mmCIF file of C-alpha atoms and ligand atoms in Angstrom:
data_model
loop_
_atom_site.group_PDB
_atom_site.id
_atom_site.type_symbol
_atom_site.label_atom_id
_atom_site.label_comp_id
_atom_site.label_asym_id
_atom_site.label_seq_id
_atom_site.Cartn_x
_atom_site.Cartn_y
_atom_site.Cartn_z
ATOM 1 C CA MET A 1026 33.832 13.191 -103.324
ATOM 2 C CA GLU A 1027 35.763 10.752 -101.266
ATOM 3 C CA ASP A 1028 36.829 13.628 -98.977
ATOM 4 C CA LEU A 1029 33.235 14.776 -98.602
ATOM 5 C CA ARG A 1030 32.146 11.292 -97.771
ATOM 6 C CA ALA A 1031 34.874 10.720 -95.193
ATOM 7 C CA LYS A 1032 34.255 14.110 -93.608
ATOM 8 C CA TYR A 1033 30.482 13.672 -93.152
ATOM 9 C CA ILE A 1034 30.535 10.030 -92.142
ATOM 10 C CA ASP A 1035 33.067 10.977 -89.493
ATOM 11 C CA LEU A 1036 31.128 14.006 -88.269
ATOM 12 C CA ILE A 1037 27.857 12.041 -88.142
ATOM 13 C CA ALA A 1038 29.504 9.272 -86.132
ATOM 14 C CA GLY A 1039 30.775 11.852 -83.669
ATOM 15 C CA ALA A 1040 27.484 13.784 -83.320
ATOM 16 C CA SER A 1041 26.166 13.630 -79.754
ATOM 17 C CA ASP A 1042 22.687 15.112 -80.166
ATOM 18 C CA GLU A 1043 19.901 15.598 -82.661
ATOM 19 C CA ALA A 1044 20.587 19.325 -83.151
ATOM 20 C CA THR A 1045 24.134 18.597 -84.333
ATOM 21 C CA LEU A 1046 22.782 15.942 -86.708
ATOM 22 C CA GLU A 1047 20.333 18.429 -88.158
ATOM 23 C CA ASP A 1048 23.136 20.969 -88.686
ATOM 24 C CA LEU A 1049 25.124 18.290 -90.516
ATOM 25 C CA ARG A 1050 22.151 17.404 -92.689
ATOM 26 C CA VAL A 1051 21.736 21.047 -93.728
ATOM 27 C CA ALA A 1052 25.495 21.432 -94.318
ATOM 28 C CA ALA A 1053 25.580 18.366 -96.601
ATOM 29 C CA LEU A 1054 22.149 17.933 -98.125
ATOM 30 C CA GLY A 1055 20.429 21.289 -97.560
ATOM 31 C CA LYS A 1056 19.755 23.659 -100.471
ATOM 32 C CA LYS A 1057 23.215 25.146 -100.171
ATOM 33 C CA GLY A 1058 24.769 21.993 -98.726
ATOM 34 C CA GLU A 1059 28.062 20.717 -100.011
ATOM 35 C CA VAL A 1060 26.591 17.640 -101.699
ATOM 36 C CA SER A 1061 23.758 19.639 -103.199
ATOM 37 C CA LEU A 1062 26.222 22.151 -104.656
ATOM 38 C CA GLN A 1063 28.127 19.284 -106.234
ATOM 39 C CA MET A 1064 24.930 17.978 -107.761
ATOM 40 C CA ARG A 1065 24.308 21.369 -109.262
ATOM 41 C CA GLU A 1066 27.687 21.124 -110.974
ATOM 42 C CA LEU A 1067 26.433 18.076 -112.898
ATOM 43 C CA GLY A 1068 24.682 20.345 -115.415
ATOM 44 C CA LYS A 1069 27.941 21.856 -116.455
ATOM 45 C CA MET A 1070 29.564 18.491 -117.112
ATOM 46 C CA SER A 1071 29.900 16.620 -120.325
ATOM 47 C CA PRO A 1072 27.268 13.894 -120.772
ATOM 48 C CA GLU A 1073 29.935 11.232 -120.241
ATOM 49 C CA ASP A 1074 31.197 12.754 -116.981
ATOM 50 C CA ARG A 1075 27.655 13.290 -115.824
ATOM 51 C CA GLN A 1076 26.873 9.646 -116.388
ATOM 52 C CA VAL A 1077 29.718 8.675 -114.099
ATOM 53 C CA MET A 1078 29.357 11.401 -111.489
ATOM 54 C CA GLY A 1079 25.519 11.460 -111.314
ATOM 55 C CA PRO A 1080 25.049 8.005 -109.778
ATOM 56 C CA LYS A 1081 28.037 8.498 -107.501
ATOM 57 C CA LEU A 1082 26.676 11.736 -106.117
ATOM 58 C CA ASN A 1083 23.247 10.198 -105.668
ATOM 59 C CA ALA A 1084 24.816 7.288 -103.862
ATOM 60 C CA LEU A 1085 26.731 9.697 -101.628
ATOM 61 C CA LYS A 1086 23.542 11.648 -100.888
ATOM 62 C CA ASP A 1087 21.757 8.417 -99.951
ATOM 63 C CA GLU A 1088 24.651 7.216 -97.832
ATOM 64 C CA ILE A 1089 24.821 10.462 -95.818
ATOM 65 C CA GLY A 1090 21.030 10.502 -95.512
ATOM 66 C CA SER A 1091 20.918 6.967 -94.126
ATOM 67 C CA ALA A 1092 23.885 7.588 -91.862
ATOM 68 C CA ILE A 1093 22.053 10.556 -90.343
ATOM 69 C CA ALA A 1094 18.854 8.505 -89.936
ATOM 70 C CA ALA A 1095 20.742 5.608 -88.355
ATOM 71 C CA LYS A 1096 22.590 7.908 -85.979
ATOM 72 C CA LYS A 1097 19.335 9.635 -85.072
ATOM 73 C CA ALA A 1098 17.730 6.307 -84.209
ATOM 74 C CA ALA A 1099 20.767 5.335 -82.151
ATOM 75 C CA LEU A 1100 20.630 8.616 -80.222
ATOM 76 C CA GLU A 1101 16.891 8.133 -79.522
ATOM 77 C CA ASN A 1102 17.514 4.602 -78.287
ATOM 78 C CA ALA A 1103 20.285 5.802 -76.038
ATOM 79 C CA ALA A 1104 18.040 8.548 -74.653
ATOM 80 C CA LEU A 1105 15.294 6.025 -73.987
ATOM 81 C CA ASP A 1106 17.729 3.645 -72.284
ATOM 82 C CA ALA A 1107 18.949 6.492 -70.099
ATOM 83 C CA ARG A 1108 15.363 7.366 -69.147
ATOM 84 C CA LEU A 1109 14.474 3.776 -68.392
ATOM 85 C CA ALA A 1110 17.546 3.470 -66.226
ATOM 86 C CA ALA A 1111 16.714 6.682 -64.365
ATOM 87 C CA GLU A 1112 12.960 6.239 -63.970
ATOM 88 C CA TRP A 1113 12.696 2.672 -62.690
ATOM 89 C CA LEU A 1114 10.054 1.662 -60.265
ATOM 90 C CA ASP A 1115 10.286 -1.183 -57.761
ATOM 91 C CA VAL A 1116 6.872 -2.813 -57.981
ATOM 92 C CA THR A 1117 7.838 -5.285 -55.269
ATOM 93 C CA LEU A 1118 7.972 -2.568 -52.590
ATOM 94 C CA PRO A 1119 5.115 -2.782 -50.074
ATOM 95 C CA SER A 1120 2.568 -0.008 -50.613
ATOM 96 C CA ARG A 1121 2.539 2.965 -48.279
ATOM 97 C CA PRO A 1122 0.122 2.502 -45.394
ATOM 98 C CA THR A 1123 -3.118 4.386 -46.090
ATOM 99 C CA ARG A 1124 -5.211 5.431 -43.130
ATOM 100 C CA THR A 1125 -8.635 3.903 -43.301
ATOM 101 C CA GLY A 1126 -11.318 5.305 -41.072
ATOM 102 C CA THR A 1127 -13.583 3.028 -39.041
ATOM 103 C CA ILE A 1128 -17.289 3.009 -38.411
ATOM 104 C CA HIS A 1129 -18.024 4.076 -34.844
ATOM 105 C CA PRO A 1130 -19.673 1.369 -32.709
ATOM 106 C CA VAL A 1131 -22.693 3.636 -32.203
ATOM 107 C CA SER A 1132 -23.137 4.067 -35.965
ATOM 108 C CA GLN A 1133 -22.635 0.344 -36.443
ATOM 109 C CA VAL A 1134 -25.221 -0.547 -33.816
ATOM 110 C CA MET A 1135 -27.699 2.005 -35.201
ATOM 111 C CA ASP A 1136 -27.319 0.372 -38.630
ATOM 112 C CA GLU A 1137 -27.829 -3.060 -37.083
ATOM 113 C CA ILE A 1138 -30.920 -1.927 -35.168
ATOM 114 C CA THR A 1139 -32.372 -0.284 -38.257
ATOM 115 C CA ALA A 1140 -31.799 -3.434 -40.339
ATOM 116 C CA ILE A 1141 -33.473 -5.702 -37.790
ATOM 117 C CA PHE A 1142 -36.528 -3.507 -37.304
ATOM 118 C CA ALA A 1143 -36.780 -2.909 -41.060
ATOM 119 C CA ASP A 1144 -37.216 -6.671 -41.418
ATOM 120 C CA MET A 1145 -40.190 -6.408 -39.038
ATOM 121 C CA GLY A 1146 -41.762 -3.599 -41.061
ATOM 122 C CA PHE A 1147 -40.539 -0.565 -39.093
ATOM 123 C CA SER A 1148 -39.322 2.509 -40.954
ATOM 124 C CA VAL A 1149 -37.082 5.244 -39.558
ATOM 125 C CA ALA A 1150 -38.511 8.557 -38.301
ATOM 126 C CA GLU A 1151 -36.695 11.682 -37.132
ATOM 127 C CA GLY A 1152 -37.238 14.752 -35.014
ATOM 128 C CA PRO A 1153 -35.245 17.809 -33.923
ATOM 129 C CA GLN A 1154 -32.642 17.634 -31.153
ATOM 130 C CA ILE A 1155 -33.689 21.039 -29.844
ATOM 131 C CA GLU A 1156 -37.290 20.523 -28.720
ATOM 132 C CA THR A 1157 -40.089 22.564 -27.242
ATOM 133 C CA ASP A 1158 -41.153 21.581 -23.764
ATOM 134 C CA TRP A 1159 -44.494 20.613 -25.272
ATOM 135 C CA TYR A 1160 -43.062 17.830 -27.413
ATOM 136 C CA ASN A 1161 -40.432 16.736 -24.898
ATOM 137 C CA PHE A 1162 -42.762 16.738 -21.865
ATOM 138 C CA ASP A 1163 -46.400 17.877 -21.942
ATOM 139 C CA ALA A 1164 -47.501 16.034 -25.073
ATOM 140 C CA LEU A 1165 -45.994 12.879 -23.559
ATOM 141 C CA ASN A 1166 -48.237 13.269 -20.525
ATOM 142 C CA ILE A 1167 -45.471 14.760 -18.374
ATOM 143 C CA PRO A 1168 -47.029 17.947 -16.930
ATOM 144 C CA GLY A 1169 -44.945 20.758 -15.449
ATOM 145 C CA HIS A 1170 -45.165 19.556 -11.864
ATOM 146 C CA HIS A 1171 -44.395 15.941 -12.731
ATOM 147 C CA PRO A 1172 -41.318 14.505 -10.943
ATOM 148 C CA ALA A 1173 -40.162 12.941 -14.224
ATOM 149 C CA ARG A 1174 -39.203 16.426 -15.395
ATOM 150 C CA ALA A 1175 -36.924 16.996 -12.459
ATOM 151 C CA GLU A 1176 -35.415 13.513 -12.800
ATOM 152 C CA MET A 1177 -34.385 14.051 -16.373
ATOM 153 C CA ASP A 1178 -31.442 16.450 -15.767
ATOM 154 C CA THR A 1179 -32.665 18.546 -18.662
ATOM 155 C CA PHE A 1180 -30.484 21.019 -20.563
ATOM 156 C CA TYR A 1181 -32.483 24.211 -21.078
ATOM 157 C CA MET A 1182 -31.796 26.647 -23.899
ATOM 158 C CA ALA A 1183 -31.456 30.328 -23.015
ATOM 159 C CA ARG A 1184 -34.255 32.818 -23.690
ATOM 160 C CA ALA A 1185 -33.653 36.497 -24.298
ATOM 161 C CA GLU A 1186 -33.989 38.651 -21.220
ATOM 162 C CA GLY A 1187 -37.643 39.483 -20.559
ATOM 163 C CA ASP A 1188 -38.861 36.599 -22.767
ATOM 164 C CA ASN A 1189 -40.888 34.541 -20.341
ATOM 165 C CA ARG A 1190 -41.996 31.758 -22.654
ATOM 166 C CA PRO A 1191 -40.838 28.324 -21.489
ATOM 167 C CA PRO A 1192 -37.340 27.666 -22.844
ATOM 168 C CA HIS A 1193 -36.612 25.061 -25.500
ATOM 169 C CA VAL A 1194 -34.731 22.023 -24.280
ATOM 170 C CA LEU A 1195 -32.159 19.629 -25.672
ATOM 171 C CA ARG A 1196 -34.457 16.642 -25.949
ATOM 172 C CA THR A 1197 -33.951 14.269 -23.047
ATOM 173 C CA HIS A 1198 -35.279 11.256 -24.950
ATOM 174 C CA THR A 1199 -36.419 10.210 -28.425
ATOM 175 C CA SER A 1200 -40.040 9.919 -27.276
ATOM 176 C CA PRO A 1201 -41.079 13.332 -28.727
ATOM 177 C CA VAL A 1202 -40.606 11.749 -32.162
ATOM 178 C CA GLN A 1203 -43.713 9.667 -31.330
ATOM 179 C CA ILE A 1204 -45.817 12.825 -31.188
ATOM 180 C CA ARG A 1205 -44.226 14.467 -34.208
ATOM 181 C CA HIS A 1206 -44.620 11.371 -36.340
ATOM 182 C CA LEU A 1207 -48.250 10.732 -35.393
ATOM 183 C CA GLU A 1208 -49.090 14.416 -35.928
ATOM 184 C CA ALA A 1209 -47.586 14.356 -39.407
ATOM 185 C CA HIS A 1210 -48.672 10.910 -40.593
ATOM 186 C CA GLY A 1211 -51.441 9.684 -38.295
ATOM 187 C CA ALA A 1212 -52.224 6.056 -37.502
ATOM 188 C CA PRO A 1213 -51.556 3.253 -38.253
ATOM 189 C CA CYS A 1214 -47.783 3.473 -37.941
ATOM 190 C CA ARG A 1215 -44.717 1.386 -37.271
ATOM 191 C CA ILE A 1216 -41.548 3.397 -36.763
ATOM 192 C CA ILE A 1217 -38.263 3.501 -34.945
ATOM 193 C CA ALA A 1218 -36.352 6.707 -34.220
ATOM 194 C CA PRO A 1219 -32.652 6.155 -33.456
ATOM 195 C CA ASP A 1220 -30.787 9.364 -32.611
ATOM 196 C CA ARG A 1221 -29.050 11.631 -30.117
ATOM 197 C CA VAL A 1222 -30.454 12.727 -26.771
ATOM 198 C CA TYR A 1223 -29.045 14.884 -23.976
ATOM 199 C CA ARG A 1224 -28.962 14.900 -20.191
ATOM 200 C CA ALA A 1225 -26.727 16.677 -17.683
ATOM 201 C CA ASP A 1226 -24.996 13.594 -16.333
ATOM 202 C CA TYR A 1227 -21.428 12.287 -16.498
ATOM 203 C CA ASP A 1228 -19.853 9.098 -15.121
ATOM 204 C CA GLN A 1229 -18.743 5.670 -16.316
ATOM 205 C CA THR A 1230 -22.191 4.830 -17.656
ATOM 206 C CA HIS A 1231 -23.549 8.324 -18.421
ATOM 207 C CA THR A 1232 -22.496 11.014 -20.902
ATOM 208 C CA PRO A 1233 -24.298 14.336 -21.494
ATOM 209 C CA MET A 1234 -25.015 13.245 -25.065
ATOM 210 C CA PHE A 1235 -26.041 9.674 -25.754
ATOM 211 C CA HIS A 1236 -28.265 7.682 -28.078
ATOM 212 C CA GLN A 1237 -31.679 6.101 -27.878
ATOM 213 C CA VAL A 1238 -33.913 4.299 -30.283
ATOM 214 C CA GLU A 1239 -37.605 4.938 -29.875
ATOM 215 C CA GLY A 1240 -40.111 2.427 -31.195
ATOM 216 C CA LEU A 1241 -43.788 3.012 -31.906
ATOM 217 C CA ALA A 1242 -46.416 0.693 -33.362
ATOM 218 C CA ILE A 1243 -50.012 1.910 -33.553
ATOM 219 C CA ASP A 1244 -52.915 0.032 -35.095
ATOM 220 C CA LYS A 1245 -56.381 -1.202 -34.168
ATOM 221 C CA ASP A 1246 -55.456 -4.500 -32.576
ATOM 222 C CA ILE A 1247 -51.931 -4.169 -31.234
ATOM 223 C CA SER A 1248 -51.421 -5.718 -27.810
ATOM 224 C CA MET A 1249 -48.715 -6.175 -25.207
ATOM 225 C CA ALA A 1250 -48.116 -9.651 -26.686
ATOM 226 C CA ASN A 1251 -46.973 -8.005 -29.921
ATOM 227 C CA LEU A 1252 -44.610 -5.780 -27.918
ATOM 228 C CA LYS A 1253 -43.127 -8.808 -26.183
ATOM 229 C CA TRP A 1254 -42.580 -10.707 -29.423
ATOM 230 C CA VAL A 1255 -41.019 -7.753 -31.222
ATOM 231 C CA LEU A 1256 -38.588 -7.052 -28.385
ATOM 232 C CA GLU A 1257 -37.613 -10.704 -27.972
ATOM 233 C CA GLU A 1258 -37.134 -11.104 -31.689
ATOM 234 C CA PHE A 1259 -35.037 -7.962 -31.745
ATOM 235 C CA CYS A 1260 -32.787 -9.053 -28.865
ATOM 236 C CA ARG A 1261 -32.267 -12.558 -30.236
ATOM 237 C CA THR A 1262 -31.213 -11.186 -33.597
ATOM 238 C CA PHE A 1263 -29.203 -8.267 -32.285
ATOM 239 C CA PHE A 1264 -27.162 -10.216 -29.748
ATOM 240 C CA GLU A 1265 -26.994 -13.287 -32.010
ATOM 241 C CA ILE A 1266 -27.942 -15.505 -29.078
ATOM 242 C CA ASP A 1267 -30.878 -17.932 -29.438
ATOM 243 C CA GLU A 1268 -31.257 -18.535 -25.693
ATOM 244 C CA ILE A 1269 -31.778 -14.861 -24.916
ATOM 245 C CA GLU A 1270 -34.306 -14.400 -22.106
ATOM 246 C CA LEU A 1271 -36.149 -11.206 -21.284
ATOM 247 C CA ARG A 1272 -38.005 -10.275 -18.098
ATOM 248 C CA PHE A 1273 -40.854 -7.783 -18.282
ATOM 249 C CA ARG A 1274 -40.960 -5.937 -14.973
ATOM 250 C CA ALA A 1275 -43.940 -3.712 -14.125
ATOM 251 C CA SER A 1276 -42.825 -0.097 -14.030
ATOM 252 C CA HIS A 1277 -44.125 3.406 -14.573
ATOM 253 C CA PHE A 1278 -43.724 5.926 -17.367
ATOM 254 C CA PRO A 1279 -46.120 8.842 -17.811
ATOM 255 C CA PHE A 1280 -46.509 8.098 -21.533
ATOM 256 C CA THR A 1281 -47.416 4.412 -21.264
ATOM 257 C CA GLU A 1282 -50.051 2.432 -19.377
ATOM 258 C CA PRO A 1283 -49.294 -0.273 -18.481
ATOM 259 C CA SER A 1284 -45.529 0.197 -18.479
ATOM 260 C CA ALA A 1285 -42.748 -2.357 -18.303
ATOM 261 C CA GLU A 1286 -39.030 -2.198 -17.941
ATOM 262 C CA VAL A 1287 -37.286 -5.041 -19.680
ATOM 263 C CA ASP A 1288 -34.278 -6.857 -18.264
ATOM 264 C CA ILE A 1289 -32.055 -9.360 -20.016
ATOM 265 C CA ARG A 1290 -30.766 -12.520 -18.290
ATOM 266 C CA CYS A 1291 -27.022 -12.467 -17.837
ATOM 267 C CA SER A 1292 -24.146 -13.791 -15.795
ATOM 268 C CA TRP A 1293 -21.140 -11.936 -14.399
ATOM 269 C CA GLU A 1294 -19.204 -15.075 -13.544
ATOM 270 C CA GLY A 1295 -15.444 -14.586 -13.545
ATOM 271 C CA GLY A 1296 -15.920 -10.892 -14.114
ATOM 272 C CA THR A 1297 -17.081 -11.309 -17.701
ATOM 273 C CA LEU A 1298 -20.596 -10.629 -18.809
ATOM 274 C CA LYS A 1299 -22.499 -13.385 -20.599
ATOM 275 C CA LEU A 1300 -25.987 -12.868 -21.976
ATOM 276 C CA GLY A 1301 -28.640 -15.573 -22.051
ATOM 277 C CA GLU A 1302 -27.400 -17.446 -18.956
ATOM 278 C CA GLY A 1303 -26.807 -16.912 -15.228
ATOM 279 C CA ASP A 1304 -28.884 -15.481 -12.391
ATOM 280 C CA SER A 1305 -28.467 -11.753 -12.950
ATOM 281 C CA TRP A 1306 -30.756 -9.396 -14.800
ATOM 282 C CA MET A 1307 -29.728 -6.224 -16.543
ATOM 283 C CA GLU A 1308 -32.158 -3.513 -17.518
ATOM 284 C CA ILE A 1309 -31.992 -2.658 -21.219
ATOM 285 C CA LEU A 1310 -35.132 -0.736 -22.085
ATOM 286 C CA GLY A 1311 -38.437 0.874 -21.118
ATOM 287 C CA SER A 1312 -41.706 0.127 -22.838
ATOM 288 C CA GLY A 1313 -45.461 -0.077 -22.546
ATOM 289 C CA MET A 1314 -48.840 0.482 -24.191
ATOM 290 C CA VAL A 1315 -49.089 4.083 -25.399
ATOM 291 C CA HIS A 1316 -51.130 6.208 -22.950
ATOM 292 C CA PRO A 1317 -54.460 7.461 -24.394
ATOM 293 C CA ASN A 1318 -53.449 11.041 -23.495
ATOM 294 C CA VAL A 1319 -50.372 10.728 -25.701
ATOM 295 C CA LEU A 1320 -52.448 9.552 -28.665
ATOM 296 C CA ARG A 1321 -54.941 12.352 -28.072
ATOM 297 C CA ASN A 1322 -52.155 14.957 -27.849
ATOM 298 C CA ALA A 1323 -50.867 13.737 -31.212
ATOM 299 C CA GLY A 1324 -54.345 13.991 -32.799
ATOM 300 C CA VAL A 1325 -55.024 10.253 -32.821
ATOM 301 C CA ASP A 1326 -58.324 8.906 -31.445
ATOM 302 C CA PRO A 1327 -57.563 6.496 -28.555
ATOM 303 C CA GLU A 1328 -61.058 4.983 -28.932
ATOM 304 C CA VAL A 1329 -59.966 3.630 -32.314
ATOM 305 C CA TRP A 1330 -56.210 3.212 -32.119
ATOM 306 C CA GLN A 1331 -53.818 1.640 -29.667
ATOM 307 C CA GLY A 1332 -50.310 0.327 -29.650
ATOM 308 C CA PHE A 1333 -46.975 -0.026 -27.949
ATOM 309 C CA ALA A 1334 -43.848 2.075 -27.575
ATOM 310 C CA PHE A 1335 -40.360 1.402 -26.318
ATOM 311 C CA GLY A 1336 -37.128 3.255 -25.727
ATOM 312 C CA ILE A 1337 -33.743 1.536 -25.792
ATOM 313 C CA GLY A 1338 -30.319 2.966 -24.935
ATOM 314 C CA ILE A 1339 -28.194 2.422 -28.042
ATOM 315 C CA ASP A 1340 -24.842 3.024 -26.365
ATOM 316 C CA ARG A 1341 -25.737 0.483 -23.688
ATOM 317 C CA LEU A 1342 -26.512 -2.085 -26.401
ATOM 318 C CA ALA A 1343 -23.172 -1.382 -28.079
ATOM 319 C CA MET A 1344 -21.311 -1.798 -24.771
ATOM 320 C CA LEU A 1345 -23.069 -5.110 -24.108
ATOM 321 C CA LYS A 1346 -22.640 -6.591 -27.554
ATOM 322 C CA TYR A 1347 -19.059 -5.527 -28.190
ATOM 323 C CA GLY A 1348 -17.679 -5.667 -24.646
ATOM 324 C CA ILE A 1349 -16.884 -1.974 -24.282
ATOM 325 C CA PRO A 1350 -16.492 -1.140 -20.579
ATOM 326 C CA ASP A 1351 -16.591 2.670 -20.378
ATOM 327 C CA LEU A 1352 -19.247 4.770 -22.082
ATOM 328 C CA ARG A 1353 -17.221 7.977 -21.872
ATOM 329 C CA ALA A 1354 -14.609 6.589 -24.278
ATOM 330 C CA PHE A 1355 -17.300 6.480 -27.000
ATOM 331 C CA PHE A 1356 -17.100 10.231 -27.354
ATOM 332 C CA ASP A 1357 -13.421 10.976 -26.631
ATOM 333 C CA SER A 1358 -12.423 10.670 -30.319
ATOM 334 C CA ASP A 1359 -9.269 8.792 -29.316
ATOM 335 C CA LEU A 1360 -7.944 7.355 -32.597
ATOM 336 C CA ARG A 1361 -6.489 4.258 -30.898
ATOM 337 C CA TRP A 1362 -9.884 3.488 -29.369
ATOM 338 C CA LEU A 1363 -11.672 4.146 -32.647
ATOM 339 C CA ARG A 1364 -9.325 1.806 -34.530
ATOM 340 C CA HIS A 1365 -9.761 -0.898 -31.920
ATOM 341 C CA PHE A 1366 -13.531 -0.771 -31.480
ATOM 342 C CA GLY A 1367 -14.456 0.632 -34.912
ATOM 343 C CA PHE A 1368 -15.794 -1.451 -37.776
ATOM 344 C CA GLY A 1369 -14.744 -1.915 -41.383
ATOM 345 C CA ALA A 1370 -17.155 -0.780 -44.075
ATOM 346 C CA GLY A 1371 -18.156 -4.335 -45.012
ATOM 347 C CA GLN A 1372 -18.509 -5.743 -41.513
ATOM 348 C CA VAL A 1373 -22.112 -6.791 -41.069
ATOM 349 C CA PRO A 1374 -23.157 -9.337 -38.435
ATOM 350 C CA THR A 1375 -23.808 -12.668 -40.131
ATOM 351 C CA ARG A 1376 -27.392 -13.067 -38.948
ATOM 352 C CA TYR A 1377 -28.667 -10.232 -41.063
ATOM 353 C CA ALA A 1378 -26.010 -9.701 -43.709
ATOM 354 C CA GLY A 1379 -27.781 -8.863 -46.969
HETATM 355 N N1 DAH B 157 -38.347 7.871 -22.865
HETATM 356 C C1 DAH B 157 -37.898 6.947 -21.859
HETATM 357 C C2 DAH B 157 -36.562 7.403 -21.306
HETATM 358 O O1 DAH B 157 -35.902 8.164 -21.908
HETATM 359 C C3 DAH B 157 -37.750 5.570 -22.410
HETATM 360 C C4 DAH B 157 -39.050 4.974 -22.780
HETATM 361 C C5 DAH B 157 -39.785 4.231 -21.878
HETATM 362 C C6 DAH B 157 -39.562 5.160 -24.065
HETATM 363 C C7 DAH B 157 -40.982 3.677 -22.210
HETATM 364 C C8 DAH B 157 -40.778 4.603 -24.406
HETATM 365 C C9 DAH B 157 -41.489 3.855 -23.461
HETATM 366 O O2 DAH B 157 -41.305 4.757 -25.619
HETATM 367 O O3 DAH B 157 -42.679 3.293 -23.804
HETATM 368 O O4 DAH B 157 -36.148 6.967 -20.298
#
């Protein structure tokens, strides 16, 4: 027994993995294990011998069993220590830079415009970017011979050969949304339509695709005074300048009568543009009282309804507010430009945050 004990305790101490331990357990304590065989011998012994050998064998069985369990636990601990040592993680390392996109100044300004006009009760309307010449021109009181058509640098879509219908156009302004909205919903109405428009033009202040926001308010008692207040309120809030000053300059658009172009007071002193002061004026929008023909073309009775409309260049507003000098860069998709002039998701001008 003493030999058995010494042999197994030694082997268990030297075991280097769980499989070896299991082999040792079977060899000692398994059905045909050496200790088990000894226990079977007990039956053949005299009662006196059995009384001596029985407890000893049991003790040996327990000792080997616990030695195996202890060694197993030690091996598991060692394995865990080895894993912990190998799989460490330095939580003090700076995180890898993740690339965050930015909100394009045009998107930002469209959101700002929408928020300001929403506060004044205007909802957002939409129309297609490929328009018929009816919606883009005729319905807006711009007949075929009208010089405004030629001035617009219109992109015409192609017609199939032999198809002599007038071609569709890429809309040259957001004004056709006026007609589409009135046709669909009638009067009264108070909408803005911010979106893309197209003209064949390209220099520092013109790109073939750009953005406008159309405004339209029709009711029974809307006057030019309402137009003036709405536009002044908009500019004050948008530019975040209380002293903003607008100048309404008589002008002409086929779809309004009377018509006014609106300039904003500014200074160019020292080469930097400042709004709300100085002796210069910069044109920012066109506007007027909606022409009766336009209402009629949209199925609205001009004897009952009247109102104002305006069209503002969104990109121009973005350039003014955020000091962006070249319009063309807006649409170059240059990542350095986008990171510099772009906005974070939570960046909302303080005046109308929330
Ligand atoms: N549609 C005009 C343009 O693109 C802008 C404009 C002027 C819109 C006067 C209007 C308006 O609604 O009343 O140049």
